[in-house]
């Protein structure tokens, strides 16, 4: 362990972001250039190496948090990176983007401040790249099997890397012009600079993964034909069907879906546009929605120079501390949280930009058909019904709808061409036919990656079959050899769940192709985070 009394003598000190006015003047990450060492090593010493590390249960990847905390506390970045990559293909993504449910599951969180796990994770990942501890891992030999992966978000990338490293020939198909999915065009640059994504994709190319961009599978390329050309197929297209706001005035100009708006902003950073087609500069912006996408829009409109920015959240304002109805450690508590974007807006206006328990009634437009105001009302928390007498009007000449996603995009052609079905939540159904396959023990003779004797949980092999037989193999559909991974089967979720899904789908596809697998399957299709 680290320091048995470290949590008593060392207070929690998260890595501070850059000053608000500084970061509002650029698009660099909020932590860009901040000194992480030796602060992070000191913070890692607060980890108690608990007998039962509940932080493991807080993360669907099963990250070996006490182990890499111990190495980080001693500055052994090579060992820390090995333990971190043993369960997570892309820790530089999760260390920046994940809301860290592992911290809420930390034993210290019972009655104190948890370990700064997210800061430690990002630092280990960055140190690994800086010191050359994350080299490509091409397989020692090829299996002769080919796999197509549709979609290059975190689930598709994780599945592709796992299968490539185990010896299969993998081709990733992406309909956009660059790989990365929402990691590239949905996540703002100030949350994750795209050089981290580009660096990881280049590593995958050096390992042997092939990328085909600008290919619309289900549209210009028939998905059934793609399945016939490969031995297995993984569908990882995400949940991109955006929820609408059906209120009067929705047809007015100046009202946009959040993901369309964020894509424009990200394409400016990619060099595709000199200026975004939709900008908040000089406008009163209102963001409808209370989740991460809404927060991303808030940070973006502030950087574009909005005159004002308001975020509407239909949910009531959460409590400051964990409610009794959301017990530790099994639930990620709904407590009052301040994102970096909220802090930026508060720094400018001196108050939280969010209006809680608020719902949109209608939009008002001017003579030219452009939105000029949003009419809202307070709502009763339980029923979310309007409270009479609470109506008010906000100036709004840019409205961004950030109400989340309802499942895979409708009308893509994938469902009909592959014979897929949807479940009760509108996601692609899976596991309908996988039980027909025979159960076999894990095969231990086939080399996997660079080191066939890699330790338990290693992404490159070793004696590890978390699939535990057919019960935990993830993603099989009624279509033979077709697997579903990520939000397409789970619904919108966190980046850690997407990576875990990709790893589990890779294990299922490998078992389908070879009869056995040594790849880890950290989750099953119906696993869900517990909520109160």
Short mmCIF file of C-alpha atoms in Angstrom, two decimals:
data_model
loop_
_atom_site.label_atom_id
_atom_site.label_comp_id
_atom_site.label_asym_id
_atom_site.label_seq_id
_atom_site.Cartn_x
_atom_site.Cartn_y
_atom_site.Cartn_z
CA UNK A 1 0.00 0.00 0.00
CA UNK A 2 1.02 3.66 -0.01
CA UNK A 3 0.92 5.47 3.34
CA UNK A 4 -1.32 3.82 5.98
CA UNK A 5 -2.05 7.23 7.50
CA UNK A 6 -1.89 9.26 4.32
CA UNK A 7 -5.63 9.93 4.23
CA UNK A 8 -5.36 11.41 7.74
CA UNK A 9 -2.36 13.66 7.16
CA UNK A 10 -2.87 14.72 3.53
CA UNK A 11 -5.96 16.78 2.61
CA UNK A 12 -7.64 16.32 -0.75
CA UNK A 13 -6.19 18.73 -3.31
CA UNK A 14 -7.50 18.34 -6.87
CA UNK A 15 -5.36 19.69 -9.68
CA UNK A 16 -6.48 23.30 -10.14
CA UNK A 17 -7.73 24.36 -13.58
CA UNK A 18 -6.37 27.41 -15.34
CA UNK A 19 -7.89 30.76 -14.34
CA UNK A 20 -11.32 31.33 -15.86
CA UNK A 21 -10.44 34.45 -17.86
CA UNK A 22 -7.36 32.75 -19.29
CA UNK A 23 -9.13 29.64 -20.53
CA UNK A 24 -12.12 31.58 -21.88
CA UNK A 25 -9.66 33.25 -24.24
CA UNK A 26 -8.61 30.01 -25.97
CA UNK A 27 -9.73 26.46 -26.77
CA UNK A 28 -7.02 24.59 -24.91
CA UNK A 29 -7.90 22.11 -22.17
CA UNK A 30 -8.84 23.64 -18.85
CA UNK A 31 -5.78 21.93 -17.29
CA UNK A 32 -3.38 22.67 -20.18
CA UNK A 33 0.08 23.46 -18.88
CA UNK A 34 -0.87 22.95 -15.23
CA UNK A 35 1.77 21.26 -13.06
CA UNK A 36 0.48 17.79 -12.13
CA UNK A 37 3.59 16.56 -10.37
CA UNK A 38 4.39 16.19 -7.51
CA UNK A 39 0.83 17.07 -6.43
CA UNK A 40 -0.66 13.93 -7.96
CA UNK A 41 1.91 11.61 -6.38
CA UNK A 42 1.15 13.12 -2.99
CA UNK A 43 -2.59 12.73 -3.55
CA UNK A 44 -2.13 9.07 -4.54
CA UNK A 45 -0.69 8.48 -1.06
CA UNK A 46 -4.18 9.10 0.36
CA UNK A 47 -5.33 5.75 -1.10
CA UNK A 48 -5.80 3.23 1.73
CA UNK A 49 -5.53 0.08 -0.44
CA UNK A 50 -8.77 -1.09 1.18
CA UNK A 51 -9.33 -4.77 1.87
CA UNK A 52 -12.41 -4.46 -0.35
CA UNK A 53 -11.67 -1.67 -2.84
CA UNK A 54 -15.18 -0.42 -3.63
CA UNK A 55 -13.72 1.97 -6.20
CA UNK A 56 -13.50 -1.12 -8.44
CA UNK A 57 -17.27 -1.52 -8.30
CA UNK A 58 -17.77 2.14 -9.10
CA UNK A 59 -16.06 1.67 -12.48
CA UNK A 60 -17.45 -0.75 -15.09
CA UNK A 61 -13.91 -1.30 -16.38
CA UNK A 62 -12.85 -2.73 -13.02
CA UNK A 63 -9.81 -0.44 -12.94
CA UNK A 64 -7.10 -1.60 -10.53
CA UNK A 65 -7.12 1.73 -8.74
CA UNK A 66 -5.24 0.93 -5.49
CA UNK A 67 -2.47 -0.73 -7.50
CA UNK A 68 -1.76 2.16 -9.80
CA UNK A 69 -2.21 4.62 -6.96
CA UNK A 70 0.60 2.87 -5.10
CA UNK A 71 2.91 3.02 -8.11
CA UNK A 72 2.03 6.66 -8.80
CA UNK A 73 2.76 7.62 -5.21
CA UNK A 74 6.31 6.28 -5.69
CA UNK A 75 6.76 7.82 -9.13
CA UNK A 76 6.96 4.40 -10.82
CA UNK A 77 5.13 5.52 -13.95
CA UNK A 78 5.99 2.45 -16.03
CA UNK A 79 4.38 0.05 -13.54
CA UNK A 80 1.48 2.42 -12.98
CA UNK A 81 0.86 2.64 -16.73
CA UNK A 82 0.93 -1.17 -17.08
CA UNK A 83 -1.69 -1.61 -14.36
CA UNK A 84 -3.82 1.22 -15.77
CA UNK A 85 -3.76 -0.14 -19.33
CA UNK A 86 -4.49 -3.66 -18.05
CA UNK A 87 -8.18 -2.75 -17.82
CA UNK A 88 -8.54 0.42 -19.89
CA UNK A 89 -7.52 0.90 -23.50
CA UNK A 90 -7.80 4.68 -23.42
CA UNK A 91 -7.12 6.13 -19.94
CA UNK A 92 -6.16 9.50 -21.44
CA UNK A 93 -9.81 9.75 -22.61
CA UNK A 94 -11.45 8.62 -19.37
CA UNK A 95 -9.07 10.70 -17.23
CA UNK A 96 -10.42 13.78 -19.00
CA UNK A 97 -14.03 12.91 -19.79
CA UNK A 98 -15.37 10.52 -17.18
CA UNK A 99 -17.33 12.01 -14.23
CA UNK A 100 -15.43 9.61 -11.96
CA UNK A 101 -18.05 7.40 -10.30
CA UNK A 102 -15.04 5.60 -8.83
CA UNK A 103 -14.44 8.61 -6.56
CA UNK A 104 -18.00 8.43 -5.22
CA UNK A 105 -17.37 4.73 -4.46
CA UNK A 106 -14.08 5.44 -2.65
CA UNK A 107 -14.20 4.26 0.98
CA UNK A 108 -13.09 7.70 2.11
CA UNK A 109 -16.29 9.11 0.59
CA UNK A 110 -18.29 7.59 3.46
CA UNK A 111 -17.46 10.55 5.68
CA UNK A 112 -14.53 12.40 4.09
CA UNK A 113 -13.10 13.58 0.77
CA UNK A 114 -12.30 10.76 -1.67
CA UNK A 115 -8.96 10.21 -3.39
CA UNK A 116 -8.49 12.33 -6.53
CA UNK A 117 -8.62 9.19 -8.68
CA UNK A 118 -9.43 11.01 -11.92
CA UNK A 119 -6.40 13.32 -11.63
CA UNK A 120 -4.12 10.36 -10.89
CA UNK A 121 -5.49 8.42 -13.86
CA UNK A 122 -4.94 11.29 -16.30
CA UNK A 123 -1.44 11.89 -15.00
CA UNK A 124 -0.43 8.23 -15.35
CA UNK A 125 -1.77 8.13 -18.91
CA UNK A 126 0.00 11.34 -19.88
CA UNK A 127 3.26 10.26 -18.26
CA UNK A 128 3.06 6.93 -20.10
CA UNK A 129 2.89 8.71 -23.46
CA UNK A 130 5.55 11.25 -22.50
CA UNK A 131 7.99 8.55 -21.36
CA UNK A 132 7.33 6.08 -24.19
CA UNK A 133 5.49 3.53 -22.05
CA UNK A 134 2.57 3.14 -24.49
CA UNK A 135 4.14 1.62 -27.62
CA UNK A 136 2.10 -0.10 -30.34
CA UNK A 137 1.38 -3.77 -29.59
CA UNK A 138 1.00 -5.59 -32.90
CA UNK A 139 0.14 -9.30 -32.67
CA UNK A 140 2.85 -11.92 -32.98
CA UNK A 141 0.85 -13.73 -35.66
CA UNK A 142 -2.44 -13.31 -37.47
CA UNK A 143 -5.45 -15.56 -36.99
CA UNK A 144 -6.62 -15.37 -40.59
CA UNK A 145 -10.00 -14.02 -39.42
CA UNK A 146 -11.36 -10.60 -40.38
CA UNK A 147 -13.70 -8.39 -38.37
CA UNK A 148 -15.55 -5.25 -39.46
CA UNK A 149 -16.37 -2.61 -36.84
CA UNK A 150 -19.03 -0.05 -37.74
CA UNK A 151 -18.39 3.14 -35.79
CA UNK A 152 -15.22 4.64 -34.37
CA UNK A 153 -16.37 6.01 -31.04
CA UNK A 154 -14.89 4.69 -27.78
CA UNK A 155 -16.74 1.36 -27.97
CA UNK A 156 -15.74 0.69 -31.58
CA UNK A 157 -12.13 1.74 -30.99
CA UNK A 158 -11.82 -0.44 -27.88
CA UNK A 159 -13.27 -3.48 -29.64
CA UNK A 160 -11.01 -2.92 -32.65
CA UNK A 161 -7.85 -2.58 -30.58
CA UNK A 162 -8.58 -5.68 -28.52
CA UNK A 163 -9.28 -7.82 -31.58
CA UNK A 164 -6.29 -6.47 -33.52
CA UNK A 165 -3.93 -7.19 -30.66
CA UNK A 166 -5.20 -10.74 -30.40
CA UNK A 167 -4.41 -11.42 -34.05
CA UNK A 168 -7.53 -10.72 -36.07
CA UNK A 169 -7.55 -8.36 -39.05
CA UNK A 170 -9.88 -5.49 -38.15
CA UNK A 171 -11.34 -2.78 -40.37
CA UNK A 172 -13.15 0.16 -38.75
CA UNK A 173 -15.78 1.89 -40.89
CA UNK A 174 -16.70 5.49 -40.05
CA UNK A 175 -19.16 7.61 -42.01
CA UNK A 176 -17.54 10.91 -41.00
CA UNK A 177 -14.35 12.15 -42.64
CA UNK A 178 -12.19 11.39 -39.58
CA UNK A 179 -12.30 8.56 -37.04
CA UNK A 180 -13.31 9.18 -33.45
CA UNK A 181 -17.09 9.53 -33.43
CA UNK A 182 -18.37 11.81 -30.69
CA UNK A 183 -14.89 11.86 -29.17
CA UNK A 184 -13.90 14.03 -32.13
CA UNK A 185 -16.99 15.98 -33.09
CA UNK A 186 -19.06 15.89 -29.88
CA UNK A 187 -16.46 16.62 -27.19
CA UNK A 188 -15.20 20.22 -27.18
CA UNK A 189 -11.49 20.86 -27.54
CA UNK A 190 -11.34 22.46 -24.09
CA UNK A 191 -12.37 19.14 -22.52
CA UNK A 192 -10.06 16.94 -24.60
CA UNK A 193 -7.65 18.20 -27.22
CA UNK A 194 -7.90 16.01 -30.29
CA UNK A 195 -4.17 15.35 -30.37
CA UNK A 196 -4.82 12.69 -27.72
CA UNK A 197 -7.32 10.98 -30.01
CA UNK A 198 -5.08 11.30 -33.08
CA UNK A 199 -2.14 9.82 -31.19
CA UNK A 200 -4.15 6.77 -30.10
CA UNK A 201 -5.57 6.18 -33.59
CA UNK A 202 -2.04 6.34 -35.03
CA UNK A 203 -0.99 3.74 -32.47
CA UNK A 204 -3.86 1.50 -33.60
CA UNK A 205 -2.83 1.91 -37.24
CA UNK A 206 0.72 0.84 -36.35
CA UNK A 207 -0.72 -2.22 -34.62
CA UNK A 208 -2.56 -3.18 -37.80
CA UNK A 209 -6.09 -1.78 -37.42
CA UNK A 210 -7.38 -0.36 -40.69
CA UNK A 211 -9.68 2.67 -40.88
CA UNK A 212 -12.12 3.46 -43.69
CA UNK A 213 -13.61 6.93 -43.26
CA UNK A 214 -16.37 8.59 -45.25
CA UNK A 215 -18.20 5.25 -45.60
CA UNK A 216 -21.89 5.21 -44.68
CA UNK A 217 -22.60 1.58 -43.80
CA UNK A 218 -26.32 0.98 -44.18
CA UNK A 219 -26.52 3.76 -46.75
CA UNK A 220 -24.04 3.71 -49.62
CA UNK A 221 -22.53 0.41 -48.40
CA UNK A 222 -24.93 -2.44 -47.73
CA UNK A 223 -24.36 -3.80 -44.22
CA UNK A 224 -25.31 -7.34 -45.24
CA UNK A 225 -22.66 -7.27 -47.95
CA UNK A 226 -20.12 -6.04 -45.39
CA UNK A 227 -21.03 -8.96 -43.13
CA UNK A 228 -20.51 -11.42 -45.97
CA UNK A 229 -17.02 -10.02 -46.59
CA UNK A 230 -15.91 -10.53 -42.97
CA UNK A 231 -15.95 -13.36 -40.46
CA UNK A 232 -17.66 -11.20 -37.81
CA UNK A 233 -19.14 -7.73 -37.53
CA UNK A 234 -19.46 -5.38 -34.56
CA UNK A 235 -22.03 -2.57 -34.66
CA UNK A 236 -20.86 0.34 -32.50
CA UNK A 237 -22.70 3.27 -34.04
CA UNK A 238 -23.73 4.87 -30.75
CA UNK A 239 -27.06 6.32 -29.70
CA UNK A 240 -27.27 9.39 -31.92
CA UNK A 241 -31.04 9.84 -32.34
CA UNK A 242 -31.44 13.27 -30.75
CA UNK A 243 -34.48 13.98 -28.59
CA UNK A 244 -36.70 16.82 -29.77
CA UNK A 245 -38.50 19.62 -27.95
CA UNK A 246 -42.04 19.64 -29.39
CA UNK A 247 -43.28 23.07 -28.30
CA UNK A 248 -44.77 25.95 -30.30
CA UNK A 249 -42.17 27.93 -32.21
CA UNK A 250 -39.69 25.08 -32.60
CA UNK A 251 -39.52 25.78 -36.35
CA UNK A 252 -38.01 29.25 -35.86
CA UNK A 253 -34.49 30.00 -37.10
CA UNK A 254 -31.81 30.09 -34.43
CA UNK A 255 -32.93 26.89 -32.65
CA UNK A 256 -30.48 24.04 -33.10
CA UNK A 257 -29.76 20.59 -31.80
CA UNK A 258 -26.80 20.67 -29.42
CA UNK A 259 -24.77 18.03 -31.22
CA UNK A 260 -25.04 19.86 -34.54
CA UNK A 261 -23.81 23.02 -32.85
CA UNK A 262 -20.90 21.25 -31.11
CA UNK A 263 -19.90 19.56 -34.37
CA UNK A 264 -19.61 22.93 -36.10
CA UNK A 265 -17.44 24.27 -33.28
CA UNK A 266 -15.19 21.21 -33.36
CA UNK A 267 -14.79 21.42 -37.13
CA UNK A 268 -13.45 24.94 -36.70
CA UNK A 269 -10.73 23.50 -34.44
CA UNK A 270 -10.04 20.83 -37.07
CA UNK A 271 -9.51 23.56 -39.67
CA UNK A 272 -12.61 22.75 -41.75
CA UNK A 273 -14.20 26.18 -41.20
CA UNK A 274 -12.69 29.60 -40.64
CA UNK A 275 -15.74 30.41 -38.52
CA UNK A 276 -18.59 28.20 -37.31
CA UNK A 277 -21.81 28.23 -39.38
CA UNK A 278 -23.68 28.66 -36.09
CA UNK A 279 -22.08 30.95 -33.52
CA UNK A 280 -23.10 32.43 -30.17
CA UNK A 281 -21.06 35.59 -30.70
CA UNK A 282 -23.11 38.62 -29.71
CA UNK A 283 -26.19 36.52 -28.92
CA UNK A 284 -28.29 35.67 -25.90
CA UNK A 285 -27.90 31.89 -25.67
CA UNK A 286 -30.30 29.55 -23.88
CA UNK A 287 -29.41 25.88 -23.49
CA UNK A 288 -32.28 23.48 -22.80
CA UNK A 289 -31.05 20.42 -20.88
CA UNK A 290 -29.16 19.57 -17.73
CA UNK A 291 -26.57 16.98 -18.74
CA UNK A 292 -22.97 16.90 -19.91
CA UNK A 293 -23.86 17.91 -23.47
CA UNK A 294 -25.60 21.02 -22.15
CA UNK A 295 -22.51 21.85 -20.09
CA UNK A 296 -20.34 21.41 -23.19
CA UNK A 297 -22.59 23.84 -25.06
CA UNK A 298 -22.29 26.31 -22.20
CA UNK A 299 -18.50 26.29 -22.32
CA UNK A 300 -18.63 26.68 -26.10
CA UNK A 301 -21.01 29.65 -26.19
CA UNK A 302 -18.90 31.43 -23.57
CA UNK A 303 -15.76 31.00 -25.70
CA UNK A 304 -17.60 32.23 -28.78
CA UNK A 305 -18.52 35.46 -27.01
CA UNK A 306 -22.20 35.10 -26.09
CA UNK A 307 -23.82 38.18 -24.54
CA UNK A 308 -25.51 35.96 -21.96
CA UNK A 309 -25.90 32.25 -21.31
CA UNK A 310 -28.65 30.44 -19.39
CA UNK A 311 -29.10 26.70 -18.95
CA UNK A 312 -32.54 25.23 -18.22
CA UNK A 313 -32.75 22.01 -16.19
CA UNK A 314 -36.14 20.42 -15.59
CA UNK A 315 -34.77 18.57 -12.55
CA UNK A 316 -34.80 20.20 -9.10
CA UNK A 317 -31.56 21.55 -7.68
CA UNK A 318 -29.73 18.61 -6.07
CA UNK A 319 -28.63 18.51 -2.45
CA UNK A 320 -25.11 19.51 -1.48
CA UNK A 321 -24.40 16.13 0.17
CA UNK A 322 -25.32 12.56 -0.71
CA UNK A 323 -28.99 11.89 0.15
CA UNK A 324 -29.79 8.89 2.36
CA UNK A 325 -31.82 7.42 -0.50
CA UNK A 326 -28.65 7.17 -2.64
CA UNK A 327 -26.44 4.95 -0.47
CA UNK A 328 -22.70 4.52 -0.72
CA UNK A 329 -21.04 2.82 -2.56
CA UNK A 330 -23.46 1.38 -5.09
CA UNK A 331 -24.99 4.59 -6.43
CA UNK A 332 -23.47 7.56 -8.21
CA UNK A 333 -25.18 10.26 -6.13
CA UNK A 334 -27.16 13.08 -7.63
CA UNK A 335 -25.57 15.97 -5.78
CA UNK A 336 -24.95 19.59 -6.66
CA UNK A 337 -21.96 19.65 -8.99
CA UNK A 338 -20.18 22.51 -10.73
CA UNK A 339 -18.64 21.73 -14.11
CA UNK A 340 -15.80 23.82 -15.51
CA UNK A 341 -18.29 25.53 -17.80
CA UNK A 342 -20.57 26.39 -14.87
CA UNK A 343 -17.59 27.87 -13.02
CA UNK A 344 -16.74 29.93 -16.10
CA UNK A 345 -20.28 31.29 -16.33
CA UNK A 346 -20.38 32.02 -12.60
CA UNK A 347 -17.10 33.85 -12.86
CA UNK A 348 -18.60 36.17 -15.46
CA UNK A 349 -22.09 36.65 -14.03
CA UNK A 350 -21.48 35.88 -10.36
CA UNK A 351 -24.26 33.27 -10.21
CA UNK A 352 -25.05 29.76 -11.36
CA UNK A 353 -26.20 29.89 -15.01
CA UNK A 354 -28.66 27.05 -14.40
CA UNK A 355 -32.36 27.50 -13.75
CA UNK A 356 -33.55 24.32 -12.03
CA UNK A 357 -37.11 22.94 -12.08
CA UNK A 358 -37.71 24.86 -15.30
CA UNK A 359 -39.39 23.78 -18.53
CA UNK A 360 -39.90 25.41 -21.92
CA UNK A 361 -43.45 26.41 -22.84
CA UNK A 362 -42.86 27.97 -26.27
CA UNK A 363 -40.57 30.09 -28.43
CA UNK A 364 -41.35 33.56 -29.75
CA UNK A 365 -39.99 34.91 -33.02
CA UNK A 366 -39.57 38.19 -34.82
CA UNK A 367 -40.97 39.26 -38.17
CA UNK A 368 -38.17 37.53 -40.06
CA UNK A 369 -38.91 34.16 -38.46
CA UNK A 370 -35.96 34.11 -36.09
CA UNK A 371 -36.26 33.19 -32.43
CA UNK A 372 -36.10 36.17 -30.07
CA UNK A 373 -37.41 34.82 -26.75
CA UNK A 374 -38.10 31.65 -24.80
CA UNK A 375 -41.13 31.32 -22.52
CA UNK A 376 -40.55 29.07 -19.53
CA UNK A 377 -42.29 27.94 -16.39
CA UNK A 378 -41.29 26.43 -13.11
CA UNK A 379 -42.38 22.81 -12.66
CA UNK A 380 -43.54 20.68 -9.77
CA UNK A 381 -40.53 18.42 -9.06
CA UNK A 382 -42.24 15.04 -8.83
CA UNK A 383 -44.72 15.29 -11.72
CA UNK A 384 -42.74 17.87 -13.73
CA UNK A 385 -46.04 19.66 -14.36
CA UNK A 386 -46.13 23.46 -14.85
CA UNK A 387 -46.75 25.62 -11.81
CA UNK A 388 -49.33 28.32 -12.68
CA UNK A 389 -48.16 31.86 -12.13
CA UNK A 390 -44.46 31.09 -12.58
CA UNK A 391 -44.22 31.85 -16.29
CA UNK A 392 -41.46 34.18 -17.45
CA UNK A 393 -39.70 35.19 -20.66
CA UNK A 394 -35.99 35.00 -21.40
CA UNK A 395 -34.30 36.84 -24.28
CA UNK A 396 -32.97 34.20 -26.67
CA UNK A 397 -31.64 34.56 -30.19
CA UNK A 398 -29.73 31.26 -30.01
CA UNK A 399 -31.36 28.17 -28.47
CA UNK A 400 -29.55 24.85 -28.15
CA UNK A 401 -31.55 21.69 -27.44
CA UNK A 402 -29.50 19.27 -25.33
CA UNK A 403 -32.07 16.71 -24.20
CA UNK A 404 -30.01 13.61 -24.81
CA UNK A 405 -30.46 10.72 -27.20
CA UNK A 406 -33.15 8.06 -27.58
CA UNK A 407 -31.15 5.28 -29.21
CA UNK A 408 -29.45 4.41 -32.51
CA UNK A 409 -30.23 6.69 -35.42
CA UNK A 410 -33.47 5.77 -37.14
CA UNK A 411 -33.50 5.06 -40.87
CA UNK A 412 -29.81 4.19 -41.14
CA UNK A 413 -30.57 0.91 -42.92
CA UNK A 414 -28.55 -1.19 -40.47
CA UNK A 415 -31.55 -2.77 -38.78
CA UNK A 416 -33.18 -3.94 -42.00
CA UNK A 417 -30.00 -5.03 -43.75
CA UNK A 418 -28.62 -7.00 -40.79
CA UNK A 419 -31.93 -8.32 -39.48
CA UNK A 420 -31.58 -6.51 -36.15
CA UNK A 421 -34.38 -5.81 -33.71
CA UNK A 422 -34.83 -3.17 -31.01
CA UNK A 423 -35.54 -3.65 -27.34
CA UNK A 424 -38.11 -1.92 -25.18
CA UNK A 425 -35.84 1.12 -24.82
CA UNK A 426 -35.33 1.58 -28.56
CA UNK A 427 -31.76 0.21 -28.62
CA UNK A 428 -30.52 -2.64 -30.77
CA UNK A 429 -31.42 -5.94 -29.07
CA UNK A 430 -28.67 -8.46 -28.44
CA UNK A 431 -27.85 -11.88 -26.98
CA UNK A 432 -30.80 -13.46 -28.75
CA UNK A 433 -28.88 -16.28 -30.43
CA UNK A 434 -25.59 -16.55 -28.60
CA UNK A 435 -26.75 -19.41 -26.37
CA UNK A 436 -26.58 -21.75 -29.37
CA UNK A 437 -22.79 -21.73 -29.26
CA UNK A 438 -20.99 -24.49 -27.30
CA UNK A 439 -19.23 -23.56 -24.09
CA UNK A 440 -15.49 -24.17 -24.11
CA UNK A 441 -12.78 -23.38 -21.58
CA UNK A 442 -10.37 -20.50 -22.30
CA UNK A 443 -7.64 -21.48 -24.72
CA UNK A 444 -4.16 -20.75 -23.41
CA UNK A 445 -1.88 -21.77 -26.25
CA UNK A 446 -2.59 -18.99 -28.75
CA UNK A 447 -0.19 -16.05 -28.42
CA UNK A 448 -1.98 -12.77 -27.83
CA UNK A 449 -0.19 -9.55 -28.63
CA UNK A 450 3.43 -9.12 -27.71
CA UNK A 451 3.36 -11.16 -24.51
CA UNK A 452 1.34 -14.35 -24.30
CA UNK A 453 2.09 -14.64 -20.59
CA UNK A 454 0.78 -11.19 -19.67
CA UNK A 455 -0.82 -10.95 -16.25
CA UNK A 456 -4.43 -11.26 -15.21
CA UNK A 457 -6.57 -8.63 -16.86
CA UNK A 458 -3.96 -7.62 -19.43
CA UNK A 459 -5.45 -6.41 -22.73
CA UNK A 460 -2.76 -8.38 -24.55
CA UNK A 461 -3.64 -11.79 -23.21
CA UNK A 462 -2.91 -14.13 -20.35
CA UNK A 463 -5.17 -16.46 -18.41
CA UNK A 464 -8.27 -14.34 -18.09
CA UNK A 465 -11.83 -15.10 -19.17
CA UNK A 466 -14.20 -12.77 -17.38
CA UNK A 467 -16.85 -13.99 -19.80
CA UNK A 468 -17.14 -16.97 -17.46
CA UNK A 469 -18.81 -19.10 -20.12
CA UNK A 470 -21.62 -17.84 -22.30
CA UNK A 471 -23.45 -16.01 -19.53
CA UNK A 472 -21.21 -12.94 -19.67
CA UNK A 473 -20.31 -12.86 -23.37
CA UNK A 474 -21.61 -9.57 -24.67
CA UNK A 475 -23.37 -8.33 -27.72
CA UNK A 476 -24.52 -11.26 -29.89
CA UNK A 477 -27.62 -10.60 -31.97
CA UNK A 478 -30.03 -12.94 -33.78
CA UNK A 479 -27.90 -12.29 -36.88
CA UNK A 480 -25.08 -14.82 -36.95
CA UNK A 481 -21.70 -13.27 -36.21
CA UNK A 482 -23.09 -9.77 -35.62
CA UNK A 483 -22.42 -8.11 -32.26
CA UNK A 484 -23.63 -4.87 -30.71
CA UNK A 485 -21.32 -2.72 -28.60
CA UNK A 486 -21.67 0.55 -26.74
CA UNK A 487 -24.54 3.00 -26.69
CA UNK A 488 -26.20 1.33 -29.69
CA UNK A 489 -27.19 -1.52 -27.36
CA UNK A 490 -27.02 0.16 -23.96
CA UNK A 491 -28.40 3.60 -24.65
CA UNK A 492 -26.57 6.85 -23.94
CA UNK A 493 -24.01 6.31 -21.22
CA UNK A 494 -20.54 7.26 -19.98
CA UNK A 495 -17.27 6.84 -21.83
CA UNK A 496 -16.13 4.19 -19.33
CA UNK A 497 -19.20 2.09 -20.08
CA UNK A 498 -18.55 2.45 -23.82
CA UNK A 499 -14.95 1.22 -23.47
CA UNK A 500 -16.08 -1.64 -21.23
CA UNK A 501 -18.70 -2.56 -23.83
CA UNK A 502 -16.10 -2.56 -26.59
CA UNK A 503 -13.79 -4.83 -24.59
CA UNK A 504 -16.63 -7.21 -23.78
CA UNK A 505 -17.86 -7.30 -27.39
CA UNK A 506 -14.31 -8.09 -28.53
CA UNK A 507 -14.22 -11.03 -26.12
CA UNK A 508 -17.56 -12.30 -27.46
CA UNK A 509 -16.45 -11.93 -31.10
CA UNK A 510 -13.13 -13.65 -30.37
CA UNK A 511 -14.99 -16.56 -28.74
CA UNK A 512 -17.29 -16.74 -31.76
CA UNK A 513 -14.33 -16.82 -34.17
CA UNK A 514 -12.06 -19.24 -32.29
CA UNK A 515 -14.29 -21.15 -29.86
CA UNK A 516 -12.57 -19.64 -26.80
CA UNK A 517 -11.11 -16.37 -25.64
CA UNK A 518 -8.54 -14.97 -23.26
CA UNK A 519 -9.84 -11.42 -23.69
CA UNK A 520 -11.52 -9.83 -20.66
CA UNK A 521 -15.25 -9.12 -20.68
CA UNK A 522 -15.74 -6.64 -17.83
CA UNK A 523 -19.51 -6.28 -18.22
CA UNK A 524 -22.55 -8.15 -19.51
CA UNK A 525 -25.26 -6.66 -21.75
CA UNK A 526 -27.74 -6.12 -18.95
CA UNK A 527 -25.30 -4.75 -16.37
CA UNK A 528 -26.34 -1.28 -15.27
CA UNK A 529 -25.08 1.22 -12.72
CA UNK A 530 -27.33 1.15 -9.67
CA UNK A 531 -29.44 4.24 -9.15
CA UNK A 532 -31.80 5.23 -6.38
#
